[in-house]
mmCIF file of C-alpha atoms in Angstrom:
data_model
loop_
_atom_site.group_PDB
_atom_site.id
_atom_site.type_symbol
_atom_site.label_atom_id
_atom_site.label_comp_id
_atom_site.label_asym_id
_atom_site.label_seq_id
_atom_site.Cartn_x
_atom_site.Cartn_y
_atom_site.Cartn_z
ATOM 1 C CA MET C 1 -88.885 -31.462 139.290
ATOM 2 C CA ASP C 2 -88.485 -34.620 137.212
ATOM 3 C CA VAL C 3 -88.176 -37.918 138.971
ATOM 4 C CA PHE C 4 -85.037 -39.884 138.157
ATOM 5 C CA GLU C 5 -85.404 -43.340 136.654
ATOM 6 C CA ALA C 6 -82.824 -45.763 135.338
ATOM 7 C CA SER C 7 -83.247 -49.012 133.475
ATOM 8 C CA THR C 8 -80.942 -51.696 132.185
ATOM 9 C CA GLU C 9 -81.095 -53.626 128.937
ATOM 10 C CA HIS C 10 -78.847 -56.379 127.626
ATOM 11 C CA ARG C 11 -78.010 -56.555 123.907
ATOM 12 C CA PRO C 12 -74.888 -58.733 123.899
ATOM 13 C CA PRO C 13 -72.116 -57.763 123.932
ATOM 14 C CA PHE C 14 -73.613 -54.506 125.235
ATOM 15 C CA THR C 15 -75.283 -53.669 128.513
ATOM 16 C CA ILE C 16 -77.224 -50.422 128.276
ATOM 17 C CA ILE C 17 -78.015 -48.223 131.255
ATOM 18 C CA ARG C 18 -80.666 -45.632 130.420
ATOM 19 C CA ALA C 19 -80.980 -42.604 132.682
ATOM 20 C CA CYS C 20 -84.147 -40.502 132.526
ATOM 21 C CA GLY C 21 -85.219 -37.330 134.293
ATOM 22 C CA GLU C 22 -82.904 -35.547 136.702
ATOM 23 C CA LEU C 23 -79.726 -37.178 137.980
ATOM 24 C CA ASP C 24 -78.656 -35.080 140.928
ATOM 25 C CA ILE C 25 -77.176 -35.685 144.365
ATOM 26 C CA ALA C 26 -80.540 -36.980 145.650
ATOM 27 C CA ALA C 27 -80.816 -39.560 142.830
ATOM 28 C CA GLU C 28 -77.119 -40.540 142.828
ATOM 29 C CA PRO C 29 -77.405 -43.361 145.424
ATOM 30 C CA ALA C 30 -80.092 -45.149 143.387
ATOM 31 C CA PHE C 31 -78.070 -44.682 140.189
ATOM 32 C CA GLN C 32 -74.909 -45.925 141.906
ATOM 33 C CA LYS C 33 -76.758 -48.990 143.202
ATOM 34 C CA GLN C 34 -78.049 -49.858 139.727
ATOM 35 C CA VAL C 35 -74.612 -49.353 138.171
ATOM 36 C CA GLU C 36 -72.989 -51.581 140.804
ATOM 37 C CA ALA C 37 -75.544 -54.319 140.083
ATOM 38 C CA VAL C 38 -74.599 -54.133 136.395
ATOM 39 C CA LEU C 39 -70.874 -54.243 137.195
ATOM 40 C CA GLU C 40 -71.385 -57.400 139.269
ATOM 41 C CA GLN C 41 -72.458 -59.075 136.018
ATOM 42 C CA ALA C 42 -69.064 -58.178 134.436
ATOM 43 C CA PRO C 43 -70.412 -56.546 131.255
ATOM 44 C CA GLN C 44 -68.279 -56.759 128.123
ATOM 45 C CA ARG C 45 -69.353 -53.326 126.873
ATOM 46 C CA LEU C 46 -71.330 -50.685 128.772
ATOM 47 C CA VAL C 47 -73.361 -47.902 127.170
ATOM 48 C CA PHE C 48 -74.789 -45.036 129.207
ATOM 49 C CA ASP C 49 -77.789 -43.758 127.238
ATOM 50 C CA LEU C 50 -78.447 -40.228 128.484
ATOM 51 C CA SER C 51 -80.858 -39.186 125.722
ATOM 52 C CA GLU C 52 -83.758 -38.790 128.188
ATOM 53 C CA LEU C 53 -81.737 -37.089 130.908
ATOM 54 C CA ARG C 54 -82.869 -33.505 131.493
ATOM 55 C CA PHE C 55 -80.445 -32.630 134.281
ATOM 56 C CA LEU C 56 -77.097 -34.019 135.382
ATOM 57 C CA ASP C 57 -74.892 -32.714 138.158
ATOM 58 C CA SER C 58 -71.386 -33.614 139.238
ATOM 59 C CA SER C 59 -72.517 -36.557 141.365
ATOM 60 C CA GLY C 60 -73.953 -38.306 138.307
ATOM 61 C CA ILE C 61 -70.885 -37.542 136.217
ATOM 62 C CA ARG C 62 -68.721 -38.943 139.016
ATOM 63 C CA VAL C 63 -70.551 -42.289 138.878
ATOM 64 C CA ILE C 64 -70.065 -42.520 135.104
ATOM 65 C CA LEU C 65 -66.389 -41.543 135.322
ATOM 66 C CA ASP C 66 -65.777 -44.037 138.108
ATOM 67 C CA VAL C 67 -67.116 -46.849 135.933
ATOM 68 C CA TYR C 68 -65.061 -45.605 132.997
ATOM 69 C CA ARG C 69 -61.878 -45.734 135.077
ATOM 70 C CA ARG C 70 -62.713 -49.073 136.688
ATOM 71 C CA LEU C 71 -63.298 -50.760 133.333
ATOM 72 C CA GLY C 72 -60.079 -49.541 131.765
ATOM 73 C CA MET C 73 -60.776 -46.119 130.189
ATOM 74 C CA GLY C 74 -61.248 -47.497 126.688
ATOM 75 C CA GLU C 75 -64.119 -48.347 124.404
ATOM 76 C CA ARG C 76 -65.687 -50.664 127.006
ATOM 77 C CA VAL C 77 -67.648 -47.709 128.396
ATOM 78 C CA VAL C 78 -69.284 -45.123 126.137
ATOM 79 C CA VAL C 79 -71.954 -42.460 126.468
ATOM 80 C CA CYS C 80 -74.660 -41.661 123.949
ATOM 81 C CA GLY C 81 -77.533 -39.264 123.492
ATOM 82 C CA LEU C 82 -75.972 -36.189 125.073
ATOM 83 C CA SER C 83 -78.017 -33.031 124.607
ATOM 84 C CA PRO C 84 -76.020 -29.987 123.457
ATOM 85 C CA ARG C 85 -75.986 -28.750 127.074
ATOM 86 C CA LEU C 86 -74.669 -32.063 128.398
ATOM 87 C CA GLN C 87 -72.132 -32.259 125.557
ATOM 88 C CA ARG C 88 -70.782 -28.896 126.671
ATOM 89 C CA ILE C 89 -70.594 -29.968 130.325
ATOM 90 C CA PHE C 90 -68.748 -33.187 129.443
ATOM 91 C CA SER C 91 -66.373 -31.254 127.178
ATOM 92 C CA VAL C 92 -65.663 -28.445 129.666
ATOM 93 C CA LEU C 93 -64.929 -31.002 132.384
ATOM 94 C CA GLY C 94 -62.532 -32.804 130.047
ATOM 95 C CA VAL C 95 -64.540 -36.027 130.131
ATOM 96 C CA THR C 96 -64.803 -36.097 126.324
ATOM 97 C CA GLY C 97 -63.117 -34.504 123.367
ATOM 98 C CA ARG C 98 -59.509 -35.033 124.393
ATOM 99 C CA VAL C 99 -57.053 -37.808 123.757
ATOM 100 C CA GLY C 100 -57.988 -40.515 126.206
ATOM 101 C CA GLY C 101 -61.431 -39.028 126.759
ATOM 102 C CA MET C 102 -64.615 -41.019 126.870
ATOM 103 C CA THR C 103 -66.159 -41.838 123.498
ATOM 104 C CA THR C 104 -69.602 -40.408 122.824
ATOM 105 C CA TYR C 105 -72.168 -41.253 120.176
ATOM 106 C CA ALA C 106 -75.125 -39.198 119.006
ATOM 107 C CA SER C 107 -77.611 -42.018 119.538
ATOM 108 C CA LEU C 108 -77.928 -45.474 121.020
ATOM 109 C CA GLU C 109 -78.134 -46.912 117.520
ATOM 110 C CA ASP C 110 -74.787 -45.297 116.645
ATOM 111 C CA ALA C 111 -73.213 -46.587 119.863
ATOM 112 C CA LEU C 112 -74.339 -50.133 119.123
ATOM 113 C CA LYS C 113 -73.361 -49.934 115.450
ATOM 114 C CA TYR C 114 -69.982 -48.204 115.664
ATOM 115 C CA GLY C 115 -69.121 -49.404 119.149
ATOM 116 C CA SER C 116 -69.235 -53.010 117.998
ATOM 117 C CA LYS C 117 -66.324 -52.324 115.640
ATOM 118 C CA GLY C 118 -63.970 -51.513 118.530
#
């Protein structure tokens, strides 16, 4: 089992939250705590970089969706680095791919480059 780790980086106007390992119900409280600390800083734009995430369950998706809804369901919150498996999960759940769905980018570089145009 992979240990979950999360880190935060600031690249104004972006705040990046990187999730690594396995984000499951056991890791969700730590992830939620880190996300809340970021939200207290009132980020302009928030990027969830999931490129090093090997497992994600519904509790982790719930945290991301909650932030997305709280910050206005627009381009302020995006996700990048989804593996094909995670892309499918996000799509099946209707999180991405539909009108009003969360924007995703292939990489962090793409999120920072194209996300700054929004």
